[in-house]
Short mmCIF file of C-alpha atoms in Angstrom, two decimals:
data_model
loop_
_atom_site.label_atom_id
_atom_site.label_comp_id
_atom_site.label_asym_id
_atom_site.label_seq_id
_atom_site.Cartn_x
_atom_site.Cartn_y
_atom_site.Cartn_z
CA MET A 1 31.88 53.84 10.78
CA ARG A 2 33.66 54.44 14.52
CA LYS A 3 30.06 52.35 15.85
CA SER A 4 31.15 49.17 13.80
CA THR A 5 33.99 48.62 14.31
CA LEU A 6 33.29 48.38 17.68
CA PHE A 7 29.74 46.59 16.74
CA CYS A 8 32.24 44.02 15.22
CA ALA A 9 34.46 43.83 18.47
CA ALA A 10 31.60 43.17 20.70
CA ALA A 11 30.16 40.72 18.33
CA ALA A 12 33.13 38.97 17.68
CA ALA A 13 33.72 38.65 21.61
CA ALA A 14 30.56 37.75 21.93
CA ILE A 15 30.65 35.01 18.88
CA SER A 16 34.08 33.48 20.79
CA SER A 17 33.03 32.61 23.61
CA GLY A 18 29.81 31.69 22.83
CA TRP A 19 32.23 28.65 20.66
CA ALA A 20 34.58 27.88 23.71
CA MET A 21 31.27 27.81 26.30
CA ALA A 22 29.00 25.79 23.56
CA ASP A 23 31.00 24.04 20.78
CA PRO A 24 29.77 20.16 20.62
CA ASP A 25 31.54 17.79 22.92
CA ASP A 26 34.49 15.39 22.93
CA ASP A 27 32.23 12.32 23.39
CA GLU A 28 32.73 9.24 21.76
CA LEU A 29 29.75 7.22 20.77
CA VAL A 30 29.55 3.49 21.62
CA ILE A 31 26.49 1.74 20.67
CA ASN A 32 26.25 -1.53 23.22
CA GLY A 33 29.60 -1.87 24.01
CA GLU A 34 30.60 -3.16 20.00
CA ILE A 35 29.21 -0.65 17.44
CA GLU A 36 31.50 2.58 16.59
CA ILE A 37 29.85 5.39 15.36
CA VAL A 38 31.62 7.80 13.70
CA THR A 39 30.02 11.43 15.26
CA GLU A 40 32.60 13.69 13.37
CA ALA A 41 33.64 13.57 10.49
CA PRO A 42 35.83 16.30 7.31
CA ALA A 43 32.90 18.03 5.87
CA PRO A 44 32.16 16.53 2.36
CA GLU A 45 33.00 19.03 -0.40
CA HIS A 46 30.10 19.69 -1.89
CA VAL A 47 29.38 21.13 2.20
CA GLU A 48 31.78 24.77 1.34
CA ASN A 49 30.69 25.96 4.62
CA LEU A 50 31.32 24.27 7.32
CA ASP A 51 35.13 22.08 7.57
CA THR A 52 33.73 19.37 10.00
CA ILE A 53 29.99 17.66 10.07
CA TYR A 54 29.14 16.62 13.62
CA SER A 55 26.36 13.50 14.52
CA GLY A 56 23.79 15.83 16.17
CA TRP A 57 24.37 13.51 19.29
CA ARG A 58 27.06 15.68 20.34
CA PHE A 59 25.30 18.07 21.02
CA ARG A 60 22.83 16.52 23.73
CA THR A 61 23.67 16.48 27.52
CA ASP A 62 25.39 13.29 28.37
CA GLU A 63 21.78 12.39 30.12
CA THR A 64 20.21 12.11 27.14
CA GLN A 65 23.30 10.44 25.47
CA ALA A 66 23.65 7.90 27.42
CA LEU A 67 20.18 6.72 26.60
CA GLU A 68 21.83 5.56 22.80
CA MET A 69 24.88 4.28 24.14
CA ASP A 70 22.88 0.87 25.44
CA ASP A 71 20.01 -0.58 23.70
CA PHE A 72 18.00 -1.64 26.89
CA ASP A 73 17.97 2.24 27.72
CA ASN A 74 17.07 3.93 24.59
CA PRO A 75 13.37 3.45 24.51
CA ALA A 76 12.95 3.57 20.70
CA MET A 77 14.56 -0.05 20.91
CA VAL A 78 11.21 -1.11 22.28
CA LEU A 79 9.62 -0.18 19.40
CA VAL A 80 11.72 -1.81 17.49
CA ASP A 81 11.07 -4.65 18.86
CA LYS A 82 7.15 -4.43 18.30
CA ALA A 83 8.16 -3.21 14.79
CA VAL A 84 10.12 -6.98 14.36
CA ASP A 85 6.73 -8.71 14.77
CA ALA A 86 4.68 -5.93 12.66
CA TYR A 87 7.15 -7.81 10.41
CA GLY A 88 6.28 -11.10 10.70
CA MET A 89 2.94 -10.32 10.07
CA PRO A 90 1.10 -11.18 7.67
CA ASP A 91 -1.93 -7.77 5.62
CA GLY A 92 -3.54 -6.78 3.09
CA THR A 93 -5.30 -8.73 0.54
CA GLU A 94 -2.56 -10.83 -0.40
CA ALA A 95 -1.97 -11.62 3.03
CA LYS A 96 1.65 -10.98 2.90
CA SER A 97 4.27 -9.92 5.55
CA CYS A 98 7.66 -8.02 4.60
CA ALA A 99 8.88 -11.47 5.94
CA SER A 100 7.59 -13.13 2.96
CA CYS A 101 8.96 -11.79 0.56
CA HIS A 102 12.49 -9.90 2.45
CA ASP A 103 13.65 -13.05 4.30
CA ASP A 104 15.23 -11.77 7.68
CA VAL A 105 15.13 -8.18 8.37
CA GLU A 106 19.40 -8.08 7.91
CA THR A 107 19.08 -8.29 4.23
CA PHE A 108 18.05 -4.58 4.35
CA THR A 109 21.74 -3.80 5.78
CA GLY A 110 23.13 -0.50 4.74
CA LEU A 111 19.99 0.50 2.83
CA ALA A 112 19.42 3.39 4.83
CA ALA A 113 22.59 4.77 4.52
CA THR A 114 22.08 5.47 0.61
CA LEU A 115 18.41 6.98 1.30
CA PRO A 116 16.94 9.39 -0.21
CA LYS A 117 17.38 8.05 -3.88
CA VAL A 118 15.57 8.29 -6.98
CA GLY A 119 13.58 4.80 -8.35
CA GLU A 120 13.18 3.41 -11.88
CA ASP A 121 9.99 5.61 -12.08
CA GLY A 122 12.39 8.91 -12.03
CA LYS A 123 10.61 9.74 -8.37
CA LEU A 124 12.87 10.35 -5.01
CA HIS A 125 11.67 7.77 -2.69
CA THR A 126 12.23 8.02 1.13
CA ILE A 127 12.29 5.16 3.47
CA GLU A 128 8.62 6.08 4.03
CA ASP A 129 8.05 5.99 0.20
CA LEU A 130 9.16 2.39 0.06
CA ILE A 131 7.68 0.90 2.99
CA ASN A 132 4.00 1.71 1.67
CA THR A 133 4.93 0.99 -2.19
CA CYS A 134 5.46 -2.75 -0.53
CA ARG A 135 2.09 -2.19 1.36
CA THR A 136 0.14 -1.28 -1.80
CA GLU A 137 1.35 -2.32 -4.68
CA ARG A 138 2.41 -6.40 -2.80
CA MET A 139 0.37 -6.45 0.42
CA GLY A 140 -2.70 -5.35 -0.67
CA ALA A 141 -2.56 -3.02 1.97
CA GLU A 142 -3.11 0.32 3.52
CA PRO A 143 -0.71 2.63 2.95
CA TRP A 144 0.96 3.63 6.18
CA LYS A 145 0.59 7.52 7.40
CA TRP A 146 4.06 9.31 6.98
CA SER A 147 4.26 10.19 10.67
CA GLY A 148 2.08 7.17 12.42
CA GLU A 149 3.99 5.30 15.25
CA PRO A 150 3.72 1.62 13.14
CA MET A 151 5.67 3.73 10.28
CA GLN A 152 8.35 4.86 11.97
CA THR A 153 8.36 2.23 13.97
CA MET A 154 9.10 0.57 11.04
CA ALA A 155 11.54 2.90 9.85
CA ALA A 156 13.70 2.32 13.26
CA LEU A 157 14.05 -1.23 12.73
CA ILE A 158 15.07 -1.04 8.97
CA VAL A 159 17.72 2.44 9.91
CA SER A 160 19.03 0.09 13.08
CA GLN A 161 20.12 -2.61 10.26
CA SER A 162 22.46 0.49 9.40
CA ARG A 163 24.06 1.26 12.26
CA GLY A 164 27.91 2.31 12.25
CA LEU A 165 27.71 2.51 8.30
CA PRO A 166 28.86 4.94 6.37
CA VAL A 167 26.04 7.63 5.54
CA ASN A 168 27.00 7.76 1.85
CA VAL A 169 23.88 9.09 -0.43
CA SER A 170 23.99 10.40 -4.11
CA PHE A 171 23.24 13.13 -5.34
CA ASP A 172 24.71 12.69 -9.27
CA GLY A 173 22.98 11.96 -12.18
CA PRO A 174 19.09 11.60 -12.09
CA ALA A 175 19.13 12.74 -8.15
CA ARG A 176 21.19 16.30 -8.94
CA SER A 177 17.98 18.03 -9.77
CA PHE A 178 16.12 16.97 -6.23
CA TRP A 179 19.58 17.40 -4.39
CA GLU A 180 19.49 21.50 -6.25
CA GLN A 181 16.27 21.86 -5.52
CA GLY A 182 16.92 20.60 -1.69
CA LYS A 183 19.70 23.09 -1.33
CA GLU A 184 18.14 26.08 -2.47
CA MET A 185 15.57 25.27 0.51
CA TYR A 186 18.06 25.01 2.97
CA TYR A 187 19.30 28.31 2.55
CA THR A 188 16.13 30.47 1.92
CA ARG A 189 15.02 32.43 4.65
CA TYR A 190 11.18 31.50 5.41
CA GLY A 191 8.35 33.38 7.18
CA GLN A 192 7.94 36.58 8.76
CA LEU A 193 11.52 35.42 11.56
CA GLU A 194 13.27 35.05 8.33
CA LEU A 195 15.51 32.64 9.01
CA SER A 196 17.00 29.37 7.36
CA CYS A 197 18.18 26.15 7.56
CA ALA A 198 21.62 27.36 7.41
CA ASN A 199 21.18 30.03 9.91
CA CYS A 200 19.75 28.00 12.53
CA HIS A 201 22.27 25.20 11.66
CA GLU A 202 25.74 26.10 9.47
CA ASP A 203 25.62 29.92 10.49
CA SER A 204 25.09 28.82 14.83
CA PHE A 205 25.22 25.67 15.19
CA GLY A 206 26.96 24.87 18.78
CA LEU A 207 25.40 27.92 20.10
CA MET A 208 22.30 28.63 22.69
CA ILE A 209 19.06 29.67 20.95
CA ARG A 210 17.07 30.40 24.00
CA ALA A 211 17.21 26.49 25.56
CA ASP A 212 18.10 24.85 22.78
CA HIS A 213 22.00 23.90 22.18
CA LEU A 214 21.92 24.51 18.35
CA SER A 215 23.35 21.35 15.85
CA GLN A 216 24.44 20.94 12.54
CA GLY A 217 20.51 19.76 12.18
CA GLN A 218 21.79 16.14 10.99
CA THR A 219 20.15 13.69 10.22
CA ASN A 220 21.62 10.38 10.56
CA ASP A 221 19.96 10.11 13.96
CA PHE A 222 17.03 9.73 12.65
CA PRO A 223 14.10 8.66 13.16
CA VAL A 224 14.55 9.92 16.75
CA TYR A 225 12.93 9.32 20.54
CA ARG A 226 11.71 12.55 21.47
CA LEU A 227 11.74 11.54 25.42
CA LYS A 228 9.18 15.52 25.69
CA GLN A 229 6.64 13.75 23.32
CA ALA A 230 6.91 10.05 24.29
CA LYS A 231 7.25 8.75 20.36
CA LEU A 232 9.22 8.64 17.42
CA ILE A 233 9.98 11.84 15.00
CA SER A 234 10.60 11.43 11.31
CA LYS A 235 13.17 13.69 9.57
CA HIS A 236 9.89 15.19 7.86
CA ASN A 237 8.11 16.13 10.68
CA ARG A 238 11.39 17.67 12.37
CA PHE A 239 11.96 19.54 9.31
CA LYS A 240 7.92 20.78 9.15
CA GLY A 241 8.91 22.48 13.23
CA CYS A 242 11.86 23.89 12.72
CA ILE A 243 10.45 25.62 9.73
CA ARG A 244 6.74 26.43 11.36
CA ASP A 245 9.30 28.08 14.19
CA THR A 246 10.59 30.81 12.08
CA ARG A 247 6.81 31.51 11.50
CA ALA A 248 6.66 30.50 8.00
CA GLU A 249 3.59 28.46 6.20
CA THR A 250 5.49 25.16 6.42
CA PHE A 251 5.01 22.37 3.84
CA ALA A 252 3.34 18.92 4.15
CA GLU A 253 4.98 15.72 5.79
CA GLY A 254 5.73 13.49 2.39
CA SER A 255 5.06 16.40 -0.10
CA ASP A 256 7.90 16.26 -3.17
CA GLU A 257 9.90 19.87 -1.05
CA PHE A 258 10.39 17.80 1.90
CA ARG A 259 11.80 14.97 -0.10
CA ALA A 260 14.13 17.42 -1.69
CA LEU A 261 15.45 18.69 1.43
CA GLU A 262 15.46 15.03 3.09
CA LEU A 263 18.31 14.30 0.14
CA TYR A 264 20.01 17.40 0.51
CA VAL A 265 20.05 17.10 4.32
CA ALA A 266 21.32 13.98 3.67
CA THR A 267 24.11 14.50 1.84
CA ARG A 268 25.54 17.13 4.22
CA GLY A 269 25.72 13.98 6.29
CA ASN A 270 27.76 12.32 4.02
CA GLY A 271 30.60 10.49 6.26
CA LEU A 272 28.61 10.80 9.83
CA SER A 273 27.50 6.84 10.76
CA ILE A 274 23.93 5.41 10.96
CA GLU A 275 23.12 5.80 14.19
CA GLY A 276 19.43 5.61 13.97
CA PRO A 277 17.17 5.48 16.21
CA GLY A 278 18.08 8.04 18.30
CA VAL A 279 17.07 9.58 21.56
CA ARG A 280 16.72 13.18 21.81
CA GLN A 281 14.80 15.52 24.89
CA MET B 1 -13.97 33.36 19.93
CA ARG B 2 -11.16 33.77 17.29
CA LEU B 3 -13.67 36.17 15.45
CA SER B 4 -13.76 38.77 18.26
CA ILE B 5 -9.62 38.19 19.37
CA PHE B 6 -9.59 39.10 15.62
CA LEU B 7 -12.09 42.38 16.21
CA ALA B 8 -10.51 43.21 19.11
CA ALA B 9 -6.80 43.43 17.93
CA THR B 10 -8.44 45.40 14.81
CA PHE B 11 -9.58 48.00 17.46
CA LEU B 12 -6.80 48.28 19.48
CA VAL B 13 -4.82 48.64 15.99
CA GLY B 14 -7.30 51.66 14.40
CA ALA B 15 -7.37 53.04 17.74
CA ALA B 16 -3.21 53.38 17.85
CA ALA B 17 -3.17 54.67 14.45
CA THR B 18 -4.71 58.26 15.66
CA ALA B 19 -1.95 59.23 17.18
CA GLU B 20 0.36 59.96 15.22
CA GLU B 21 2.12 56.32 14.31
CA ILE B 22 4.03 55.85 11.25
CA ALA B 23 2.85 53.00 9.40
CA PRO B 24 5.43 49.94 8.78
CA GLY B 25 6.12 51.02 5.40
CA ASP B 26 6.56 54.63 5.67
CA VAL B 27 9.47 54.46 8.37
CA VAL B 28 12.59 56.81 7.35
CA PHE B 29 15.88 55.11 8.00
CA GLU B 30 19.13 57.18 7.27
CA ASP B 31 22.28 55.33 8.33
CA GLY B 32 20.03 51.97 9.76
CA ALA B 33 18.60 55.03 12.11
CA VAL B 34 15.25 55.92 13.10
CA ALA B 35 15.44 59.46 14.14
CA GLN B 36 11.30 59.40 15.20
CA SER B 37 8.85 57.77 17.71
CA LEU B 38 7.15 55.16 15.65
CA SER B 39 4.13 55.93 18.23
CA GLY B 40 4.47 59.63 18.16
CA GLN B 41 4.69 58.65 22.15
CA PRO B 42 7.89 58.40 24.43
CA GLY B 43 8.37 54.40 25.46
CA ASP B 44 8.31 52.97 28.45
CA PRO B 45 11.35 50.61 29.73
CA GLU B 46 9.40 48.27 31.83
CA ASN B 47 7.35 47.21 29.52
CA GLY B 48 10.50 46.95 27.15
CA LYS B 49 12.36 44.85 29.78
CA VAL B 50 9.02 42.88 29.03
CA LEU B 51 8.85 42.50 25.93
CA MET B 52 12.29 41.28 25.88
CA ASP B 53 11.74 38.12 27.53
CA LYS B 54 8.69 37.62 26.04
CA GLY B 55 5.51 37.47 23.57
CA ALA B 56 7.05 38.13 19.63
CA GLY B 57 10.36 40.21 21.15
CA ASN B 58 12.06 37.57 23.14
CA CYS B 59 14.91 39.19 22.23
CA ILE B 60 16.93 36.90 24.66
CA ALA B 61 16.15 34.36 22.89
CA CYS B 62 19.32 35.11 20.35
CA HIS B 63 21.22 37.53 23.00
CA SER B 64 22.34 37.84 26.40
CA VAL B 65 21.78 40.66 29.11
CA THR B 66 23.28 40.62 32.16
CA ALA B 67 20.36 42.93 33.39
CA LEU B 68 18.01 40.51 33.05
CA SER B 69 20.25 37.71 34.83
CA ASP B 70 17.10 36.60 36.61
CA LEU B 71 15.87 34.94 33.64
CA ASP B 72 16.85 31.50 32.74
CA PHE B 73 18.09 31.02 28.79
CA HIS B 74 20.03 33.44 27.05
CA GLY B 75 20.59 32.58 23.65
CA GLU B 76 24.18 33.47 21.93
CA ILE B 77 22.94 34.38 19.08
CA GLY B 78 23.65 37.93 18.46
CA PRO B 79 26.07 39.64 20.70
CA LEU B 80 26.03 40.62 24.30
CA LEU B 81 22.90 43.87 24.64
CA ASP B 82 25.01 45.04 28.28
CA GLY B 83 25.84 48.29 26.88
CA ALA B 84 23.75 48.27 24.29
CA GLY B 85 22.06 51.90 25.38
CA GLU B 86 26.44 53.46 25.13
CA ARG B 87 27.41 51.85 22.00
CA TRP B 88 24.07 53.28 20.17
CA THR B 89 22.44 56.40 20.19
CA GLU B 90 18.50 55.92 20.68
CA ALA B 91 17.85 57.12 16.96
CA GLU B 92 20.25 53.39 16.12
CA LEU B 93 18.66 51.46 18.47
CA ARG B 94 15.23 52.05 16.81
CA GLY B 95 17.11 51.39 13.54
CA ILE B 96 17.74 48.10 14.74
CA VAL B 97 14.85 46.92 15.84
CA ALA B 98 12.41 47.77 13.78
CA ASN B 99 14.42 46.47 10.72
CA ALA B 100 18.27 45.66 11.94
CA LYS B 101 19.02 44.43 7.79
CA MET B 102 18.88 48.38 7.62
CA MET B 103 22.28 48.07 10.29
CA PHE B 104 23.08 44.58 9.43
CA PRO B 105 22.82 43.80 5.69
CA GLU B 106 21.77 39.97 5.72
CA SER B 107 21.46 40.20 9.64
CA MET B 108 20.28 36.55 10.95
CA MET B 109 18.13 39.07 13.43
CA PRO B 110 14.43 39.58 12.83
CA SER B 111 12.67 42.99 10.66
CA PHE B 112 10.26 43.95 14.61
CA TYR B 113 8.49 46.14 12.18
CA ARG B 114 8.11 46.02 9.10
CA ILE B 115 4.74 43.51 6.88
CA THR B 116 5.74 43.11 3.42
CA GLY B 117 8.65 41.62 1.37
CA PHE B 118 8.34 37.60 3.59
CA ILE B 119 9.10 33.70 1.61
CA ARG B 120 5.70 31.56 2.92
CA PRO B 121 4.93 34.18 5.50
CA GLY B 122 2.46 31.70 7.79
CA ASP B 123 -0.20 32.60 9.99
CA ALA B 124 1.92 32.91 13.91
CA TYR B 125 3.30 29.84 14.72
CA THR B 126 0.76 27.26 13.51
CA GLY B 127 2.46 26.47 10.22
CA LYS B 128 -0.20 27.51 7.74
CA THR B 129 -0.44 30.63 5.40
CA ILE B 130 -1.37 33.38 6.09
CA ASP B 131 -3.22 36.38 3.13
CA PRO B 132 -0.55 38.91 3.35
CA ALA B 133 -3.14 41.82 3.37
CA ALA B 134 -3.23 40.62 7.38
CA ILE B 135 0.38 40.28 8.36
CA ALA B 136 0.98 42.14 11.33
CA PRO B 137 4.39 43.49 12.65
CA LEU B 138 6.79 41.64 15.14
CA LEU B 139 6.01 44.66 18.05
CA SER B 140 3.44 47.78 17.60
CA ALA B 141 5.19 50.60 16.80
CA GLN B 142 4.62 51.33 20.98
CA GLU B 143 6.40 47.94 21.48
CA VAL B 144 9.35 49.55 19.17
CA GLU B 145 9.00 52.56 21.52
CA ASP B 146 9.13 50.43 24.74
CA VAL B 147 12.02 48.09 24.36
CA VAL B 148 14.30 50.56 22.82
CA ALA B 149 13.53 52.79 25.67
CA TYR B 150 14.93 49.72 28.08
CA LEU B 151 17.64 49.07 25.46
CA VAL B 152 19.38 53.23 26.09
CA THR B 153 19.23 51.93 29.73
CA LEU B 154 21.97 49.17 29.15
CA LYS B 155 24.50 51.34 29.99
CA ASP B 156 28.40 50.32 30.64
#
């Protein structure tokens, strides 16, 4: 009894000092001096355990943050330029390019802010699904690998059309059961370390876990360019890494489980701006 | 290569088990504490100190310890461990390290001497599945004793 009171006091002291040191910073993000990004917003009502949601950008060092403030400094934008070429390049048995059907890539403005969403087939579709449906069914081309460079650069190009627009992912109607599944996963303590997404990104954001400053694990910045790996990282690749780090059997990129988790995590960011492609250490 | 490592590990566990070792499933908790040494041997605080930083212990991923301030990057998830040897008895520290959830229900702290009850356990950090029968505790009985012996030295 005495011990537990003492313990609580010690824990409270440690936690409050942690917070004071390690909250998200107060920096503001304006890309290219013109696209204003909302990196902090009131938590949506369905995110019961948070008051405020923050973009992962707010937890990064000043040097990493700076790389996202100007497209000339953002290494992901070099890849986006490559995707602009790929967008106009005919491929597959139909010899069509994206541009053959969609005209300018600007026609995709707003799309990324609403994904993933349920299609007419009743399935949940991510940006990777939409891209591969065009490739296989309309172009007669091979599908791209989920986290491969052609897929993620094209995803980055399409996402970047929505920068500055509020994330507004729906989970009503047909999306509801996927959302429930994703929520269940978010709170499941996987692996031998028995850690859930919520343990790290809801209970402990702002704190250090070894050398990592924990963010809320938001996805409004994806795909992100990871300097350490020098490439674009998909959401599913990030989820896979986080689950693997709990000493768990992870799920596959492009699995239905990760689609559902992606939907749930995206709705936790409703109200932040689309910011991708972002930059991370 | 991997097979020989596996055999060596099995051999070690087998050898250790002869010395009055308490198996993970047989540990007796009383109010979250464990009275008896899990290995039947005293712990080595020097090795405990190493485990605080490295291997499956990696305690400072989540905790800070002033006495270990020569090491980089201490975590902030759990309480500062300064004075842990004063706040808690050896038996309580053994219980916390073996299975913190007995002392602190729902704790984020992993159970270091438990081998059952996991959801989708994986083969170390490969992301691949593991045969539940092959799961080893994160720390061996002796390693738990070593870590506990180190924690006991954290006074004031």
